[in-house]
Coordinates of C-alpha atoms and ligand atoms in Angstrom, one line a residue:
X187 CA -0.2 0.0 -0.1
X188 CA 1.2 3.4 -0.8
X189 CA 1.8 5.9 2.0
X190 CA 1.4 9.5 1.4
X191 CA 3.0 12.2 3.3
X192 CA 1.0 15.5 2.2
X193 CA 3.3 18.8 3.1
X194 CA 2.0 22.2 2.7
X195 CA 3.3 25.5 3.6
X196 CA 2.1 28.3 5.9
X197 CA 2.7 31.7 6.7
X198 CA 5.3 32.9 4.0
X199 CA 7.0 31.2 1.4
X200 CA 10.6 30.7 1.3
X201 CA 11.0 28.8 4.7
X202 CA 12.9 25.9 3.1
X203 CA 9.7 23.4 2.6
X204 CA 11.7 21.8 -0.1
X205 CA 14.7 20.9 2.0
X206 CA 12.4 19.9 4.9
X207 CA 10.6 17.4 2.3
X208 CA 13.8 16.1 1.1
X209 CA 15.2 15.9 4.7
X210 CA 12.1 13.7 5.8
X211 CA 13.2 11.7 2.4
X212 CA 16.7 11.1 4.0
X213 CA 15.3 10.1 7.4
X214 CA 12.8 7.7 6.0
X215 CA 15.1 6.0 3.6
X216 CA 17.8 5.8 6.6
X217 CA 15.1 3.5 8.0
X218 CA 14.9 1.4 5.3
X219 CA 11.9 2.5 3.7
X220 CA 11.5 3.0 -0.1
X221 CA 10.8 6.9 -0.7
X222 CA 10.3 9.1 -3.4
X223 CA 9.0 12.7 -3.7
X224 CA 6.7 14.7 -5.9
X225 CA 6.3 18.5 -6.0
X226 CA 2.8 19.7 -7.0
X227 CA 3.3 23.4 -8.0
X228 CA 0.3 26.0 -8.2
X229 CA 1.6 27.7 -11.6
X230 CA 0.5 27.3 -15.0
X231 CA 3.8 26.7 -16.9
X232 CA 3.4 23.0 -18.0
X233 CA 7.3 22.4 -16.9
X234 CA 10.0 24.5 -16.1
X235 CA 11.5 24.9 -19.9
X236 CA 10.6 28.2 -20.6
X237 CA 11.0 29.8 -17.1
X238 CA 13.8 32.4 -16.8
X239 CA 16.5 31.7 -14.4
X240 CA 16.1 34.8 -13.1
X241 CA 12.6 34.1 -11.6
X242 CA 12.9 30.4 -10.7
X243 CA 16.8 29.7 -10.6
X244 CA 18.1 26.9 -12.4
X245 CA 16.0 24.5 -14.4
X246 CA 16.8 20.8 -13.2
X247 CA 17.1 18.2 -15.7
X248 CA 16.1 14.4 -14.7
X249 CA 17.3 11.2 -16.9
X250 CA 14.2 11.1 -18.9
X251 CA 15.1 14.9 -19.9
X252 CA 12.0 16.6 -18.1
X253 CA 12.9 20.3 -17.3
X254 CA 11.8 20.6 -13.8
X255 CA 12.0 22.8 -10.5
X256 CA 15.2 23.3 -9.0
X257 CA 13.9 21.5 -5.9
X258 CA 13.7 17.9 -7.7
X259 CA 17.5 18.5 -7.4
X260 CA 17.6 18.7 -3.7
X261 CA 15.3 15.9 -3.4
X262 CA 17.7 13.7 -5.8
X263 CA 20.7 14.8 -3.7
X264 CA 18.9 14.0 -0.4
X265 CA 17.7 10.6 -1.0
X266 CA 20.3 9.5 -3.6
X267 CA 17.9 8.5 -6.4
X268 CA 16.9 9.5 -9.5
X269 CA 13.6 10.9 -10.2
X270 CA 11.8 11.8 -13.6
X271 CA 8.9 14.0 -14.8
X272 CA 6.4 12.2 -12.3
X273 CA 8.3 14.3 -9.6
X274 CA 7.4 17.8 -11.0
X275 CA 3.8 18.1 -11.5
X276 CA 2.2 21.7 -12.3
X277 CA -1.5 23.1 -12.5
X278 CA -0.4 23.8 -16.3
X279 CA 0.2 20.0 -16.7
X280 CA -3.0 19.1 -14.8
X281 CA -5.2 21.7 -16.7
X282 CA -3.7 20.7 -19.9
X283 CA -4.7 17.1 -19.3
X284 CA -8.2 17.8 -18.6
X285 CA -8.7 20.0 -21.3
X286 CA -7.2 17.4 -23.7
X287 CA -9.5 15.0 -22.3
X288 CA -12.6 17.0 -22.6
X289 CA -11.8 17.7 -26.2
X290 CA -11.4 13.9 -26.8
X291 CA -15.0 13.4 -25.3
X292 CA -13.7 11.4 -22.4
X293 CA -15.9 13.2 -19.9
X294 CA -19.1 11.6 -21.2
X295 CA -20.6 15.0 -21.8
X296 CA -20.5 16.1 -18.5
X297 CA -19.8 19.7 -17.2
X298 CA -16.0 20.0 -16.6
X299 CA -15.5 21.4 -13.2
X300 CA -12.7 21.9 -10.7
X301 CA -14.2 19.5 -8.4
X302 CA -14.1 16.7 -9.4
X303 CA -12.3 16.9 -12.7
X304 CA -9.1 18.8 -11.6
X305 CA -9.0 17.4 -8.5
X306 CA -9.3 14.0 -9.6
X307 CA -6.6 14.6 -12.3
X308 CA -4.7 15.9 -9.4
X309 CA -4.9 12.6 -7.7
X310 CA -4.2 10.4 -10.7
X311 CA -0.8 12.1 -10.9
X312 CA 0.2 10.7 -7.6
X313 CA 2.4 7.9 -7.7
X314 CA 1.1 4.4 -6.6
X315 CA 2.9 1.4 -5.7
X316 CA 2.2 -2.0 -4.6
X317 CA 4.6 -2.0 -1.7
X318 CA 4.9 0.3 1.5
X319 CA 6.7 2.9 -0.3
X320 CA 6.1 6.4 1.0
X321 CA 5.4 9.3 -1.3
X322 CA 6.2 12.6 -0.2
X323 CA 4.0 15.2 -1.7
X324 CA 5.4 18.6 -1.5
X325 CA 2.6 21.0 -2.3
X326 CA 3.9 24.0 -3.8
X327 CA 2.7 27.7 -2.6
X328 CA 1.4 28.8 0.6
X329 CA -2.0 27.8 2.2
X330 CA -4.4 30.6 1.6
X331 CA -2.9 31.2 -1.9
X332 CA -5.7 31.3 -4.6
X333 CA -3.9 28.9 -7.0
X334 CA -3.3 26.3 -4.1
X335 CA -7.1 25.6 -3.3
X336 CA -7.6 22.7 -6.0
X337 CA -4.5 20.7 -4.5
X338 CA -5.4 21.0 -1.2
X339 CA -9.2 19.9 -2.0
X340 CA -7.6 17.0 -3.9
X341 CA -5.5 16.0 -1.1
X342 CA -7.9 16.5 1.7
X343 CA -9.9 13.6 0.0
X344 CA -6.9 11.4 -0.1
X345 CA -7.8 10.6 3.6
X346 CA -10.8 9.1 3.0
X347 CA -9.9 7.5 -0.5
X348 CA -6.3 6.2 0.5
X349 CA -7.5 5.4 4.2
X350 CA -6.5 7.8 7.0
X351 CA -3.5 5.3 8.0
X352 CA -1.7 5.8 4.9
X353 CA -1.9 9.6 4.9
X354 CA 0.0 12.0 7.1
X355 CA -0.4 15.9 6.7
X356 CA 2.6 17.8 7.7
X357 CA 2.3 21.6 7.7
X358 CA 5.3 23.7 7.5
X359 CA 5.1 26.9 9.2
X360 CA 7.1 30.0 10.3
X361 CA 7.4 31.1 14.2
X362 CA 8.5 34.7 14.0
X363 CA 10.4 36.5 17.0
X364 CA 9.5 40.2 17.6
X365 CA 12.5 41.8 18.8
X366 CA 11.1 44.5 20.1
X367 CA 8.9 42.8 22.6
X368 CA 11.3 40.0 22.9
X369 CA 8.3 37.4 21.9
X370 CA 7.9 34.5 20.0
X371 CA 4.9 34.6 18.0
X372 CA 2.6 31.6 17.1
X373 CA -0.4 33.3 16.0
X374 CA 0.7 33.3 12.2
X375 CA 0.9 29.5 12.6
X376 CA -2.4 29.4 14.3
X377 CA -4.2 31.4 11.4
X378 CA -2.6 29.4 8.9
X379 CA -3.6 26.1 10.3
X380 CA -7.3 27.5 10.5
X381 CA -6.9 28.3 6.8
X382 CA -5.8 24.5 6.3
X383 CA -8.7 23.3 8.6
X384 CA -11.2 25.5 6.6
X385 CA -10.5 23.3 3.5
X386 CA -10.9 20.2 5.6
X387 CA -7.2 19.2 6.4
X388 CA -6.4 18.7 9.6
X389 CA -2.2 18.7 9.9
X390 CA -0.8 15.7 11.9
X391 CA 2.5 17.3 12.4
X392 CA 3.7 20.9 12.4
X393 CA 7.2 21.7 11.4
X394 CA 8.0 25.3 12.8
X395 CA 10.7 27.1 11.1
X396 CA 12.1 29.4 13.5
X397 CA 15.3 31.6 13.9
X398 CA 15.5 31.2 17.7
X399 CA 14.6 27.6 19.6
X400 CA 11.0 27.0 20.2
X401 CA 9.8 28.1 23.9
X402 CA 7.8 25.3 25.8
X403 CA 5.1 27.8 25.8
X404 CA 4.9 28.4 22.1
X405 CA 5.0 24.7 21.5
X406 CA 2.2 24.2 24.0
X407 CA 0.2 26.9 22.7
X408 CA 0.5 25.5 18.9
X409 CA -0.5 22.3 20.0
X410 CA -3.6 23.0 21.8
X411 CA -4.9 25.9 19.2
X412 CA -4.0 23.6 16.0
X413 CA -5.2 20.5 17.8
X414 CA -1.8 18.5 17.3
X415 CA 0.1 16.2 19.6
X416 CA 2.8 18.2 21.5
X417 CA 5.6 16.0 20.3
X418 CA 4.3 16.6 16.9
X419 CA 5.3 20.1 17.0
X420 CA 8.5 19.8 15.5
X421 CA 11.4 22.6 15.5
X422 CA 13.4 23.6 12.5
X423 CA 15.9 26.2 13.7
X424 CA 17.4 28.2 10.7
X425 CA 20.4 26.8 9.6
X426 CA 23.0 27.7 7.0
X427 CA 24.4 24.4 7.1
X428 CA 21.7 22.6 4.9
X429 CA 23.4 19.1 5.4
X430 CA 22.8 19.4 9.0
X431 CA 19.1 20.1 8.6
X432 CA 18.0 16.2 8.4
X433 CA 19.9 15.6 11.6
X434 CA 18.5 18.5 13.5
X435 CA 15.1 16.9 12.4
X436 CA 15.7 13.5 13.3
X437 CA 16.6 15.0 16.5
X438 CA 13.6 16.6 17.0
X439 CA 11.5 13.7 16.2
X440 CA 10.0 14.4 12.7
X441 CA 10.2 11.0 10.9
X442 CA 9.0 9.3 14.2
X443 CA 6.1 11.5 14.2
X444 CA 5.2 11.1 10.7
X445 CA 5.6 7.0 10.9
X446 CA 3.3 7.0 13.8
X447 CA 0.6 8.5 12.1
X448 CA 1.3 6.2 9.1
X449 CA 1.4 3.2 11.4
X450 CA 4.7 2.3 10.4
X451 CA 7.4 0.7 12.5
X452 CA 9.7 3.4 13.3
X453 CA 12.9 1.4 12.9
X454 CA 16.3 2.9 13.9
X455 CA 18.0 5.3 11.5
X456 CA 21.1 4.5 9.9
X457 CA 22.8 8.1 9.3
X458 CA 26.4 6.8 9.4
X459 CA 27.1 7.9 6.0
X460 CA 25.3 11.3 6.3
X461 CA 26.9 12.0 9.7
X462 CA 30.4 11.5 8.0
X463 CA 29.5 13.8 5.4
X464 CA 28.5 16.5 8.1
X465 CA 31.5 15.9 9.8
X466 CA 33.6 16.2 7.2
X467 CA 32.1 19.5 6.1
X468 CA 31.8 21.4 9.2
X469 CA 34.1 19.8 11.8
X470 CA 37.1 18.6 10.1
X471 CA 39.9 21.0 9.7
X472 CA 40.6 21.5 5.9
X473 CA 44.4 21.3 4.7
X474 CA 43.6 22.6 1.2
X475 CA 42.0 25.3 -0.5
X476 CA 40.7 26.5 -4.0
X477 CA 39.6 30.1 -4.8
X478 CA 37.1 29.7 -7.7
X479 CA 35.4 32.1 -10.2
X480 CA 32.4 31.3 -12.1
X481 CA 32.3 33.3 -15.0
X482 CA 28.5 33.2 -15.9
X483 CA 25.4 35.0 -17.3
X484 CA 23.0 34.7 -14.3
X485 CA 25.7 35.3 -11.6
X486 CA 23.2 38.0 -9.6
X487 CA 20.8 34.9 -9.3
X488 CA 23.2 32.2 -7.5
X489 CA 20.2 29.8 -7.5
X490 CA 20.4 29.7 -11.2
X491 CA 23.4 27.6 -10.6
X492 CA 22.2 25.7 -7.6
X493 CA 23.4 22.5 -8.7
X494 CA 26.9 23.3 -9.5
X495 CA 27.2 25.2 -6.2
X496 CA 26.1 22.1 -4.4
X497 CA 28.0 19.4 -6.4
X498 CA 31.1 21.5 -5.8
X499 CA 30.5 21.5 -2.1
X500 CA 30.0 17.6 -2.0
X501 CA 33.3 17.3 -3.9
X502 CA 34.9 19.6 -1.7
X503 CA 33.8 17.6 1.4
X504 CA 34.9 14.4 0.0
X505 CA 38.4 16.0 -0.6
X506 CA 38.5 17.4 2.5
X507 CA 39.1 21.1 1.2
X508 CA 37.4 24.3 1.3
X509 CA 36.7 26.4 -1.7
X510 CA 35.8 30.1 -2.2
X511 CA 33.6 31.1 -4.8
X512 CA 33.3 34.2 -6.7
X513 CA 30.7 35.1 -9.2
X514 CA 31.6 37.1 -12.4
X515 CA 29.4 38.2 -14.6
X516 CA 30.5 37.1 -18.2
X517 CA 28.9 40.4 -19.8
X518 CA 31.1 42.7 -17.7
X519 CA 34.3 40.6 -18.2
X520 CA 36.6 42.6 -20.7
X521 CA 40.0 41.3 -20.1
X522 CA 41.1 38.0 -18.2
X523 CA 43.6 40.1 -15.8
X524 CA 41.4 39.7 -12.8
X525 CA 40.8 36.0 -13.4
X526 CA 44.5 35.5 -13.0
X527 CA 44.4 35.2 -9.2
X528 CA 42.1 32.2 -9.4
X529 CA 42.9 28.7 -8.7
X530 CA 40.2 27.4 -10.8
X531 CA 37.5 28.8 -13.4
X532 CA 34.2 27.2 -14.3
X533 CA 32.3 28.3 -17.4
X534 CA 29.0 27.1 -16.9
X535 CA 25.9 26.1 -19.0
X536 CA 23.6 28.8 -20.3
X537 CA 21.8 30.2 -23.4
X538 CA 22.0 33.2 -25.7
X539 CA 24.7 35.6 -27.1
X540 CA 24.8 38.1 -24.1
X541 CA 28.1 37.5 -22.1
X542 CA 29.5 35.3 -24.6
X543 CA 32.7 37.5 -25.6
X544 CA 33.6 37.5 -21.7
X545 CA 33.3 33.7 -21.6
X546 CA 35.6 33.4 -24.6
X547 CA 38.0 35.7 -22.7
X548 CA 37.7 33.6 -19.5
X549 CA 38.6 30.4 -21.5
X550 CA 41.5 32.0 -23.2
X551 CA 42.9 33.2 -19.8
X552 CA 42.5 29.7 -18.1
X553 CA 44.2 28.1 -21.2
X554 CA 47.2 30.5 -21.6
X555 CA 47.7 30.7 -17.8
X556 CA 47.2 27.0 -17.1
X557 CA 44.6 27.8 -14.8
X558 CA 42.3 24.6 -14.4
X559 CA 39.2 25.3 -16.1
X560 CA 35.9 23.3 -16.3
X561 CA 33.7 24.2 -19.2
X562 CA 30.1 23.1 -19.2
X563 CA 27.2 23.1 -21.9
X564 CA 27.7 26.9 -23.3
X565 CA 31.0 27.0 -21.7
X566 CA 32.2 24.3 -23.3
X567 CA 31.0 25.6 -26.8
X568 CA 32.8 28.6 -25.9
X569 CA 36.1 26.9 -24.8
X570 CA 35.9 25.0 -28.2
X571 CA 35.5 28.2 -30.2
X572 CA 37.9 30.0 -28.7
X573 CA 40.7 27.5 -29.2
X574 CA 39.5 27.0 -32.9
X575 CA 40.0 30.6 -33.6
X576 CA 43.1 31.3 -31.4
X577 CA 45.2 28.1 -31.8
X578 CA 43.6 26.1 -34.7
X579 CA 43.4 29.1 -37.1
X580 CA 39.8 29.0 -37.6
X581 CA 39.3 32.6 -37.1
X582 CA 35.5 32.5 -37.9
X583 CA 34.6 29.8 -35.9
X584 CA 31.4 30.4 -34.0
X585 CA 27.7 28.9 -32.9
X586 CA 25.0 28.7 -35.2
X587 CA 23.1 29.8 -31.9
X588 CA 24.1 33.5 -32.7
X589 CA 23.4 33.2 -36.5
X590 CA 24.5 32.3 -39.5
X591 CA 28.5 31.5 -39.7
X592 CA 30.8 30.4 -42.2
X593 CA 32.5 28.1 -39.8
X594 CA 29.9 26.3 -37.7
X595 CA 32.1 25.0 -35.2
X596 CA 28.9 24.6 -33.0
X597 CA 26.3 23.4 -35.5
X598 CA 22.7 22.6 -35.1
X599 CA 21.9 19.3 -33.9
X600 CA 19.9 16.4 -35.3
X601 CA 17.1 16.8 -32.6
X602 CA 15.9 19.9 -31.9
X603 CA 17.2 19.7 -28.3
X604 CA 19.0 17.1 -26.5
X605 CA 17.8 16.4 -22.9
X606 CA 18.3 13.9 -20.4
X607 CA 20.5 11.0 -20.2
X608 CA 22.8 10.5 -23.4
X609 CA 25.6 8.2 -23.7
X610 CA 29.1 9.7 -24.2
X611 CA 32.0 7.3 -25.4
X612 CA 35.4 8.1 -24.0
X613 CA 38.9 8.1 -25.0
X614 CA 41.4 6.2 -23.3
X615 CA 43.7 8.1 -21.0
X616 CA 41.9 11.2 -20.8
X617 CA 40.9 13.0 -17.7
X618 CA 37.5 12.1 -18.8
X619 CA 38.4 8.4 -18.7
X620 CA 39.7 8.9 -15.1
X621 CA 36.6 10.4 -14.0
X622 CA 34.1 8.0 -15.6
X623 CA 35.8 5.2 -17.5
X624 CA 35.3 4.1 -20.9
X625 CA 31.7 5.4 -21.4
X626 CA 28.7 7.2 -19.2
X627 CA 25.3 8.3 -19.5
X628 CA 24.9 12.0 -18.6
X629 CA 22.2 14.6 -18.4
X630 CA 22.1 17.0 -21.3
X631 CA 20.3 20.1 -22.0
X632 CA 21.2 21.9 -25.2
X633 CA 20.2 22.6 -28.5
X634 CA 23.6 23.0 -30.3
X635 CA 26.5 20.7 -30.9
X636 CA 30.3 20.9 -31.4
X637 CA 30.7 19.8 -34.8
X638 CA 32.8 16.8 -35.5
X639 CA 33.7 17.9 -39.0
X640 CA 36.3 20.1 -37.3
X641 CA 37.6 17.6 -35.2
X642 CA 41.0 16.8 -37.1
X643 CA 41.8 20.5 -37.3
X644 CA 41.4 20.9 -33.6
X645 CA 43.3 17.7 -32.5
X646 CA 46.4 18.8 -35.1
X647 CA 46.5 21.8 -33.0
X648 CA 46.8 20.1 -29.7
X649 CA 43.2 19.8 -28.5
X650 CA 42.0 16.2 -27.5
X651 CA 38.4 14.7 -28.2
X652 CA 37.7 12.9 -25.2
X653 CA 34.3 12.2 -25.5
X654 CA 31.7 11.5 -28.6
X655 CA 27.9 11.1 -28.5
X656 CA 26.4 8.2 -30.2
X657 CA 24.8 10.6 -32.9
X658 CA 28.3 11.8 -33.8
X659 CA 29.0 15.1 -32.1
X660 CA 31.8 16.0 -29.7
X661 CA 30.6 15.6 -26.2
X662 CA 34.0 16.5 -24.5
X663 CA 37.4 17.8 -25.3
X664 CA 40.3 18.5 -23.2
X665 CA 43.9 20.2 -23.4
X666 CA 46.5 17.6 -22.5
X667 CA 49.2 20.3 -22.0
X668 CA 47.2 22.1 -19.3
X669 CA 46.6 20.7 -15.8
X670 CA 43.1 20.7 -16.2
X671 CA 41.3 22.3 -19.2
X672 CA 38.3 20.3 -19.9
X673 CA 35.0 20.9 -21.9
X674 CA 31.8 18.8 -21.5
X675 CA 28.4 19.3 -23.4
X676 CA 26.7 17.3 -20.6
X677 CA 25.9 18.5 -17.4
X678 CA 28.0 16.7 -14.5
X679 CA 26.3 19.0 -11.7
X680 CA 23.0 17.0 -12.2
X681 CA 24.6 13.7 -11.1
X682 CA 26.2 14.8 -7.7
X683 CA 24.4 13.3 -4.5
X684 CA 25.3 13.8 -1.0
X685 CA 28.1 11.9 -0.2
X686 CA 28.6 10.8 -3.9
X687 CA 30.3 13.9 -5.6
X688 CA 30.5 13.9 -9.4
X689 CA 34.2 12.6 -10.2
X690 CA 35.0 15.0 -13.1
X691 CA 33.8 18.1 -10.6
X692 CA 36.0 16.2 -7.9
X693 CA 39.1 16.0 -10.6
X694 CA 38.7 19.6 -11.3
X695 CA 38.5 20.6 -7.7
X696 CA 41.6 18.9 -6.8
X697 CA 43.8 20.0 -9.6
X698 CA 42.7 23.6 -8.6
X699 CA 43.4 23.1 -4.6
X700 CA 46.4 24.5 -3.1
X701 CA 47.6 23.9 0.4
X702 CA 46.2 26.5 2.7
X703 CA 49.4 28.3 3.2
X704 CA 50.0 28.7 -0.8
X705 CA 46.4 30.1 -1.6
X706 CA 46.2 33.4 -3.0
X707 CA 43.7 35.5 -0.8
Ligands
LIG1019 N1 23.1 27.2 -25.5 C1 23.4 26.4 -25.6 C2 22.8 25.0 -26.7 O1 21.6 25.1 -26.5 C3 24.2 25.5 -24.5 C4 23.2 25.0 -23.4 C5 24.1 24.6 -22.5 O2 24.6 25.3 -21.8 N2 23.8 23.4 -22.1 O3 23.3 24.3 -27.2

């Protein structure tokens, strides 16, 4: 029987509901339960493919090529599993399905309405399993939002339809502290629970995000007014060490409270590996460090590169080193002088011509000064074009993404867009082979490809083609004369999990790292 944990958000957004849901996944999995997560987002975009990184941060790509909300990346990293499109359901997807059904005459002439057609379709999208798998359902938005209502209505009915022992309702709320009066305030939580009760959902567990420890009085008040057991009021203290959050929530009894409601055994959690990662991350003294520059287009919005940041973090933890990150706008980079002070440079994925000249400059600076450089997606296309123009004598080399060119070093692909997991065959003896062996399936998200027609001339000039796609394009290249100068069209950052960093990112960081004493500050 599938068990569901429906998680709603209250009071304000941005209080870490996604990380709370992912953490619950970690805690249940550590007890040997099978777990998966699904996000139900109220917005009408069908998926994240057209969403601007400035508004929603990174578009996370799953193995099946779905373009999802960045929280899916957190889920994958926290439960160490690969998810797919079913983990990112939006109102757009639901309404489109219902309208398509109506057009196909599937509703037998009945009037199509929010209840039951939309609410039924919402529940149709819930994953179902034959065994005791726990599905954590993260409902986007905040209770009281107009767009949220159909989701709440749909999940309210779950209690009856799936059976009350098979559903736990968790409300994630915020408990502010008013500095002037020195008081912790539970009223916003009480109101948001009332709002939830108005639609018929009685929370079983309330996770209270708070900047200060929850006072006993606050806990008692919330338990009484919100009608929950006192040990189901779970403290979630503000903590920028996000890897610590599952451990704190474990200590607060979060998973225990949820399992009790689901009538599942509260087995002992095996968090040994997770604790070791946390110890290495926050307690272990580091002897090496690296000063890294990310030269990208969306650098004002760090969430646009969240997977890249997290994957660097996991690699650094594994290598026991620290890294300092500077975000440099490719748009503003006119000469590479500033970059010479860095131990490593990353040119991340991106779209469009703005900032491309800056990216070329960064690639050239890294190559000429033997600064370890990891180039991803558009960054790799820039690295290839820079090398073609400045070393291989192909002065007109360019990408067709920016218009017609006589030398389409980056050309149109055979598919309009390559998304999701695709195979790369790797050259023996390369840095890439050191990371991944003879082949690797990695996630892609790009429209243009590095043209294999130019492989010979690039190779003659010293570049090594270290990865080829099965449809005949250059997936990876590297410069053997440099310490680390590697370009990959795929996205290694999407394959990192907590405690299991991506190997190429680890190789990059270790080639950039210096002993603490040596590092430039
Ligand atoms: N804009 C480029 C393309 O579509 C690169 C995309 C990316 O960085 N993955 O091919």
